[in-house]
JSON list of C-alpha atoms in Angstrom, two decimals:
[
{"chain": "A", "resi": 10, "resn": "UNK", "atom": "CA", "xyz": [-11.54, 16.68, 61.78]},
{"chain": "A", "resi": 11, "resn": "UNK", "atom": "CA", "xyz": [-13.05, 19.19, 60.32]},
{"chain": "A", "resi": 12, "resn": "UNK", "atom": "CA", "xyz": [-9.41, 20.41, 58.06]},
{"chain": "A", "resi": 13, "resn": "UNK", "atom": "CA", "xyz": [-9.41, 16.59, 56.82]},
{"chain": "A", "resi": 14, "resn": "UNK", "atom": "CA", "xyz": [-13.34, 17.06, 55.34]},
{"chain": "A", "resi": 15, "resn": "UNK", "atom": "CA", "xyz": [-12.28, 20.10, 53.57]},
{"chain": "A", "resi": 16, "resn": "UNK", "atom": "CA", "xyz": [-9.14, 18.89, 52.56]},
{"chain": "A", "resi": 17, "resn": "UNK", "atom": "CA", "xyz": [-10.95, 15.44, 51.40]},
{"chain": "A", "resi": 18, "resn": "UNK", "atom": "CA", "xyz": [-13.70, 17.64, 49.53]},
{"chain": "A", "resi": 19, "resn": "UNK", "atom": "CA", "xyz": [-11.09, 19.83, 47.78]},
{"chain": "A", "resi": 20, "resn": "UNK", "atom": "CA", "xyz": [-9.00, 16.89, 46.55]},
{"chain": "A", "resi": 21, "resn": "UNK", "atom": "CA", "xyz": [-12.53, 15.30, 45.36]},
{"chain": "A", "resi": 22, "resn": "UNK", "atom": "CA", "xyz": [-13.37, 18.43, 43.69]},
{"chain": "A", "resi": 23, "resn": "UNK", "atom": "CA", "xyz": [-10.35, 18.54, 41.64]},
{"chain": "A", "resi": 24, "resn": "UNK", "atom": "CA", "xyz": [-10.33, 14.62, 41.08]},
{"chain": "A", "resi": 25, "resn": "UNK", "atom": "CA", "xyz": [-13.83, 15.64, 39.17]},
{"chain": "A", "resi": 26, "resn": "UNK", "atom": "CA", "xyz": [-12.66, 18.64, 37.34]},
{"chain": "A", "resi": 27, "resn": "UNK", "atom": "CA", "xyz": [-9.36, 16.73, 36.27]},
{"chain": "A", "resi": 28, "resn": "UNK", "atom": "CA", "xyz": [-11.49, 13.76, 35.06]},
{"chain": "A", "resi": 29, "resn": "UNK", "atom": "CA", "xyz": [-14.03, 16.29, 33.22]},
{"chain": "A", "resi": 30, "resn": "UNK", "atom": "CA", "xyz": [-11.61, 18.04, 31.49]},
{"chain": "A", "resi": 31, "resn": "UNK", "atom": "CA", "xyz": [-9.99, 14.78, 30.13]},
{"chain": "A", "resi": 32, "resn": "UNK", "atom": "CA", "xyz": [-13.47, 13.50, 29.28]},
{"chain": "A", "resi": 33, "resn": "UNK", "atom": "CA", "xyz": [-14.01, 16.40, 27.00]},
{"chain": "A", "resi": 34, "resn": "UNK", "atom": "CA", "xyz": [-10.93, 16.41, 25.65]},
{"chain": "A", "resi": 35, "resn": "UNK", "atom": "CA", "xyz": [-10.99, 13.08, 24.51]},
{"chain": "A", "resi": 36, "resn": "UNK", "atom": "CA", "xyz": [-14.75, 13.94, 23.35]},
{"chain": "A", "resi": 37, "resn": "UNK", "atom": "CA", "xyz": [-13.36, 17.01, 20.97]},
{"chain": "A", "resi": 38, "resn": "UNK", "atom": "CA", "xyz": [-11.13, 14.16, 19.31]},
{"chain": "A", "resi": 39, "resn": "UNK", "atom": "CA", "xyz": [-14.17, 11.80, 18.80]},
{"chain": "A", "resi": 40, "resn": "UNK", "atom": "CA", "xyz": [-16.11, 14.22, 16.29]},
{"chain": "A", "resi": 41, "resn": "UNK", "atom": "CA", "xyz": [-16.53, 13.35, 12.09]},
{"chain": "A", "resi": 42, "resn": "UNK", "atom": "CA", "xyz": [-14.25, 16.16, 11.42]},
{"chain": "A", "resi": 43, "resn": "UNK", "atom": "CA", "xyz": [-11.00, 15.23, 13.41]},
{"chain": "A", "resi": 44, "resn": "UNK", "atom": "CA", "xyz": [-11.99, 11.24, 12.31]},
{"chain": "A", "resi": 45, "resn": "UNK", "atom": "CA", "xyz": [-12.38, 12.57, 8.48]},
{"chain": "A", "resi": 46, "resn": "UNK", "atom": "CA", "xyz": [-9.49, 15.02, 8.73]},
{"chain": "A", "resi": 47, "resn": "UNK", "atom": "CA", "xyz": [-7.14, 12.03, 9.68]},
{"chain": "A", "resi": 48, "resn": "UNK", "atom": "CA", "xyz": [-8.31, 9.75, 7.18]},
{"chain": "A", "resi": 49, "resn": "UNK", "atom": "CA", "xyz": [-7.38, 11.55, 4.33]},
{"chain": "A", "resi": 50, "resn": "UNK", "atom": "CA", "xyz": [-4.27, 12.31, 6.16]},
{"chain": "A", "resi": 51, "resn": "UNK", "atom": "CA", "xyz": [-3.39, 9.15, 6.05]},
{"chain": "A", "resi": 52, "resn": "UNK", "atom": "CA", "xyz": [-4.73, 8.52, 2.29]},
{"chain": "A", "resi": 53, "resn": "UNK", "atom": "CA", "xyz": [-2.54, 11.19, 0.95]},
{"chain": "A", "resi": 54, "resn": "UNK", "atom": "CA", "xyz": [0.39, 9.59, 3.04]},
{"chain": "A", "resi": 55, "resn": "UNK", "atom": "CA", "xyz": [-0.21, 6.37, 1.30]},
{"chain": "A", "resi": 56, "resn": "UNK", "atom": "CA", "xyz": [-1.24, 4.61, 4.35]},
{"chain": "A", "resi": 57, "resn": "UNK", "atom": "CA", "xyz": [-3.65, 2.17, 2.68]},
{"chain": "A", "resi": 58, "resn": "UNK", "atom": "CA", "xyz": [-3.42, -0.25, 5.50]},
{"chain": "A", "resi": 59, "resn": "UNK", "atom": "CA", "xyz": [-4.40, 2.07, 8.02]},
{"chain": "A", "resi": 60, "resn": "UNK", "atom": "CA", "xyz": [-7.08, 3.71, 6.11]},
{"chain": "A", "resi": 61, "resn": "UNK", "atom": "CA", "xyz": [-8.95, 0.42, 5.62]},
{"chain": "A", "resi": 62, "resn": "UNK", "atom": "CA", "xyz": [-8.60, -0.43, 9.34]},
{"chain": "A", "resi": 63, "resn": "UNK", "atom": "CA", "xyz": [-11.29, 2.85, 8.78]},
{"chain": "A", "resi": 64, "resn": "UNK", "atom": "CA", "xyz": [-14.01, 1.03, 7.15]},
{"chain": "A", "resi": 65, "resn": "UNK", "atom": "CA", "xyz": [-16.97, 0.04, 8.85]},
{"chain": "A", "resi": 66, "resn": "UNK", "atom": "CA", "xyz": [-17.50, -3.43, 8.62]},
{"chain": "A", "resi": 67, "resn": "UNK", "atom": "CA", "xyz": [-20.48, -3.48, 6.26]},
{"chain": "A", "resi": 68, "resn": "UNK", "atom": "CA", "xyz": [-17.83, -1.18, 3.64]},
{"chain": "A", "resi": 69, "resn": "UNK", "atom": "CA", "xyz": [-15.24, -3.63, 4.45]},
{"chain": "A", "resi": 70, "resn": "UNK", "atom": "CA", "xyz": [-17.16, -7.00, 3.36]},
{"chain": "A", "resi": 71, "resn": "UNK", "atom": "CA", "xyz": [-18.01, -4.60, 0.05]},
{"chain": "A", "resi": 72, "resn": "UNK", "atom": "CA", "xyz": [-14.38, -3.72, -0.74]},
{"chain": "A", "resi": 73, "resn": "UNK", "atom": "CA", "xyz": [-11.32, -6.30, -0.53]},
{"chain": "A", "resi": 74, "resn": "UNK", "atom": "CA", "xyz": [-8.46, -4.81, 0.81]},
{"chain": "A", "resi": 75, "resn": "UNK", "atom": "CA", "xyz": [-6.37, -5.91, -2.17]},
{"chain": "A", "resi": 76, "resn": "UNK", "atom": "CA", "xyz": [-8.45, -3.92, -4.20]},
{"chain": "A", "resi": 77, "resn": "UNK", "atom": "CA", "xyz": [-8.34, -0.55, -1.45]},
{"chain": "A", "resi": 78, "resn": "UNK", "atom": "CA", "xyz": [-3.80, -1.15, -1.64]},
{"chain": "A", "resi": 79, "resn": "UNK", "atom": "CA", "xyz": [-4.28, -0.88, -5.47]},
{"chain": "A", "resi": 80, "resn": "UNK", "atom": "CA", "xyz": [-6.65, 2.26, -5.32]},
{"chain": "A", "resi": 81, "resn": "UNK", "atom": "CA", "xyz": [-4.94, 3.89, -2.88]},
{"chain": "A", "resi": 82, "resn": "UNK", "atom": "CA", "xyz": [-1.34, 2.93, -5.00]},
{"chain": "A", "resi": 83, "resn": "UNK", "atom": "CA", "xyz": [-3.28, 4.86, -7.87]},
{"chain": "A", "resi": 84, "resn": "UNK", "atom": "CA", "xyz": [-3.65, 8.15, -6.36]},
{"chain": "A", "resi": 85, "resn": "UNK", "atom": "CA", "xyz": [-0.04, 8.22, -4.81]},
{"chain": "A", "resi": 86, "resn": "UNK", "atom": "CA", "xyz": [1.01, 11.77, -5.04]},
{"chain": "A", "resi": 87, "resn": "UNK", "atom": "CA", "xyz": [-2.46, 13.12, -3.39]},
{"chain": "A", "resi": 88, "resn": "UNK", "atom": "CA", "xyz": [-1.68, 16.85, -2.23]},
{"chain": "A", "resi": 89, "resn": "UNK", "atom": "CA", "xyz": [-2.89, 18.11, 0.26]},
{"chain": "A", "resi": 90, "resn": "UNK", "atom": "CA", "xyz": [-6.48, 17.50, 0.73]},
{"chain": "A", "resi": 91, "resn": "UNK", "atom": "CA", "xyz": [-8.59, 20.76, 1.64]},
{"chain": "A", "resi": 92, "resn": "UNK", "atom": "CA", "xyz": [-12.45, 19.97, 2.74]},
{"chain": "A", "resi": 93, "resn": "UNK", "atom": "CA", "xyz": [-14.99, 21.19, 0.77]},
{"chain": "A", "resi": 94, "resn": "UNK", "atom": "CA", "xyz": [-18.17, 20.10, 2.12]},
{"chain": "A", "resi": 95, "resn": "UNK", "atom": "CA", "xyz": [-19.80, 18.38, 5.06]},
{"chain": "A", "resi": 96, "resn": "UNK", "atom": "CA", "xyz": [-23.18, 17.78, 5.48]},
{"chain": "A", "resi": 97, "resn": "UNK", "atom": "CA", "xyz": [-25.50, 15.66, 7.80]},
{"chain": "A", "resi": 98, "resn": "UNK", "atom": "CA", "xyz": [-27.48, 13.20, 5.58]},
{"chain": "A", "resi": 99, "resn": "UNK", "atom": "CA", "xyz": [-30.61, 13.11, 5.77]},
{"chain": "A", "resi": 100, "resn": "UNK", "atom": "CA", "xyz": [-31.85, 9.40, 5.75]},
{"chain": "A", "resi": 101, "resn": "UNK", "atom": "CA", "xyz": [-35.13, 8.78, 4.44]},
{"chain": "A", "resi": 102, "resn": "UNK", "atom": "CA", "xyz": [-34.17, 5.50, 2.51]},
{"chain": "A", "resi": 103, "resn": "UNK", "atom": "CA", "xyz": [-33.00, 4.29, 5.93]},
{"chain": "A", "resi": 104, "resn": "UNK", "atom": "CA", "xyz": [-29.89, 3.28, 4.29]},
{"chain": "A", "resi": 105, "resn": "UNK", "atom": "CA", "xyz": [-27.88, 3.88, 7.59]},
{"chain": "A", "resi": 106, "resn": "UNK", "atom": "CA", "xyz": [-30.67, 2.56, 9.81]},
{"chain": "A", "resi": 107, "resn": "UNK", "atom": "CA", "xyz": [-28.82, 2.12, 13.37]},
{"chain": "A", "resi": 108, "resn": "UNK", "atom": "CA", "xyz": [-25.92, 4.08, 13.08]},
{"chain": "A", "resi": 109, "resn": "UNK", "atom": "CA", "xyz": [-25.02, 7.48, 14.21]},
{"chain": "A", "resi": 110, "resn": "UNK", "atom": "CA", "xyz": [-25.34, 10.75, 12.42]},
{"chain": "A", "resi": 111, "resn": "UNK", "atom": "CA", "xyz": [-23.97, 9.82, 9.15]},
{"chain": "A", "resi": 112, "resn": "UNK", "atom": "CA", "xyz": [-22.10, 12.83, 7.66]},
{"chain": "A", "resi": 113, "resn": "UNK", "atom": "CA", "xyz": [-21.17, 13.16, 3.86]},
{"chain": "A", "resi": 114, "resn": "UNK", "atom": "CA", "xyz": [-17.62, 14.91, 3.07]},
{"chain": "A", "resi": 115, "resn": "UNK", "atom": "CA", "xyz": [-16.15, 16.24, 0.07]},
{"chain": "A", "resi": 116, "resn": "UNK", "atom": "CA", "xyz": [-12.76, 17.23, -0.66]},
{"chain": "A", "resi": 117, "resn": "UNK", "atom": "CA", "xyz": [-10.75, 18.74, -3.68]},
{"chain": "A", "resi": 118, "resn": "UNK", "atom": "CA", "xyz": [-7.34, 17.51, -3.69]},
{"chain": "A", "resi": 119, "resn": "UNK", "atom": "CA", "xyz": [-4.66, 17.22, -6.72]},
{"chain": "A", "resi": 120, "resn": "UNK", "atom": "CA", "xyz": [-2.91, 13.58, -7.92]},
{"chain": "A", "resi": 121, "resn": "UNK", "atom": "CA", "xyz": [-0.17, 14.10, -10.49]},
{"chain": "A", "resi": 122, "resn": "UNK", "atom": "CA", "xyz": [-1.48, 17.74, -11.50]},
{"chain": "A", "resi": 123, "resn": "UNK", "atom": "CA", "xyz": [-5.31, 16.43, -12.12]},
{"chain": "A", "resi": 124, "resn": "UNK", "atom": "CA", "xyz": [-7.80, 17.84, -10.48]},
{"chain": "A", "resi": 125, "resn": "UNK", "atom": "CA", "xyz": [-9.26, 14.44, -8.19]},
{"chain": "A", "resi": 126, "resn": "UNK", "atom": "CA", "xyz": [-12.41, 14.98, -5.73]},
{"chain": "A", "resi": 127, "resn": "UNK", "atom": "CA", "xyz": [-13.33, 12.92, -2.93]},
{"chain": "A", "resi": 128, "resn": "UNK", "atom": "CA", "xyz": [-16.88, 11.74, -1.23]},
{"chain": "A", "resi": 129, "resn": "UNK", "atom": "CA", "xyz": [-17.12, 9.98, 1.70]},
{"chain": "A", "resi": 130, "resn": "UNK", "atom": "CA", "xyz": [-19.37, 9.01, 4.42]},
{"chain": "A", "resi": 131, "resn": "UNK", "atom": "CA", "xyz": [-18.41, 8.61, 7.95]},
{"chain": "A", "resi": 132, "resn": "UNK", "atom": "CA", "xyz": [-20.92, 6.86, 10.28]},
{"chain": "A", "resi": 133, "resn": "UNK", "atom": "CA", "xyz": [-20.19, 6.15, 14.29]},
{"chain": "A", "resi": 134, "resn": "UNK", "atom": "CA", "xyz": [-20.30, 2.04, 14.80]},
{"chain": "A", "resi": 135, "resn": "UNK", "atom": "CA", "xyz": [-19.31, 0.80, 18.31]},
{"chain": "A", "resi": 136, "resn": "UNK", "atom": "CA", "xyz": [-17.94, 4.79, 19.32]},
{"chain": "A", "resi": 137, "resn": "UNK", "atom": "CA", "xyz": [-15.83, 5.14, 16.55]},
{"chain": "A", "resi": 138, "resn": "UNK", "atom": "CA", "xyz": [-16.39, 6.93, 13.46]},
{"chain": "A", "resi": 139, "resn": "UNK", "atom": "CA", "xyz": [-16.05, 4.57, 10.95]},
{"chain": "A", "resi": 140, "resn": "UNK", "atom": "CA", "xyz": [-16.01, 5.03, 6.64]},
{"chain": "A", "resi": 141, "resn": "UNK", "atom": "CA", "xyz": [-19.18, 3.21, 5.10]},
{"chain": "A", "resi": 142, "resn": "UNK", "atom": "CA", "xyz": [-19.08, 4.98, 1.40]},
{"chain": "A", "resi": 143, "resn": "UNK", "atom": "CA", "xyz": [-15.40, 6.50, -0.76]},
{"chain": "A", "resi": 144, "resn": "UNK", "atom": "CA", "xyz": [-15.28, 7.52, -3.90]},
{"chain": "A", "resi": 145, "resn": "UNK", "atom": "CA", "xyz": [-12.78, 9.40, -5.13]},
{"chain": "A", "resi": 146, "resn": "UNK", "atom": "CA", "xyz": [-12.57, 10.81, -9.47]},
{"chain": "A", "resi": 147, "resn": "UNK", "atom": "CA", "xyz": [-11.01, 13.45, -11.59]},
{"chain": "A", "resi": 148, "resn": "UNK", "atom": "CA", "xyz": [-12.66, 16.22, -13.08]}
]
């Protein structure tokens, strides 16, 4: 009786640890940087589709996705995006009232030879970090 408690309690204990370690995991792939990093992954790819799937909603009703095909047909050619910037923004307009630590990226990037930075806020809505703000121009 006693071999089948331990046993029981060892198999629990690494049931936990298994389920903790996957939790965390998945956590590290739920932060603004990974969720930034694949965006523009995807931008530079051309994936316009799958970038606005990105937007939060309130972007979304702002920005047709007609309009997001053509942009993102514009800057076809986008090398290799490298991060610049991140910072936490610091609300005191309460412009993002209700959503998650809203964090403000900037990258430098290339289109066609042109020098071409982008801003962006990410936001968490419903557990997913979401886009609210882009813009992208050329120096």
């Amino acid at each position: 009786m006693a071999k089948r408690i331990v046993l029981f309690v060892s198999a629990l204990a690494v049931g936990l640890a298994a389920y903790v370690g996957v939790a965390r995991y998945q956590a590290s792939k739920n932060t603004p940087e990974a969720a930034m990093a694949s965006f523009m992954e995807d931008l530079a790819a051309g994936e316009a589709i799958k970038t606005y799937e990105r937007f939060s909603d309130r972007y979304a009703a702002q920005y047709k996705q007609s309009a997001w095909q053509e942009f993102v047909r514009s800057v076809q050619g986008l090398q290799s995006p490298v991060l610049s910037s991140q910072a936490a923004i610091r609300d005191q307009f309460n412009t993002y009232a209700g959503y998650s630590n809203p964090q403000r990226f900037t990258y430098a990037t290339q289109v066609e030879g042109r020098q071409f930075w982008v801003s962006a806020v990410i936001l968490k809505q419903d557990k997913t970090w979401k886009i609210d703000d882009f813009r992208g121009s050329y120096e």
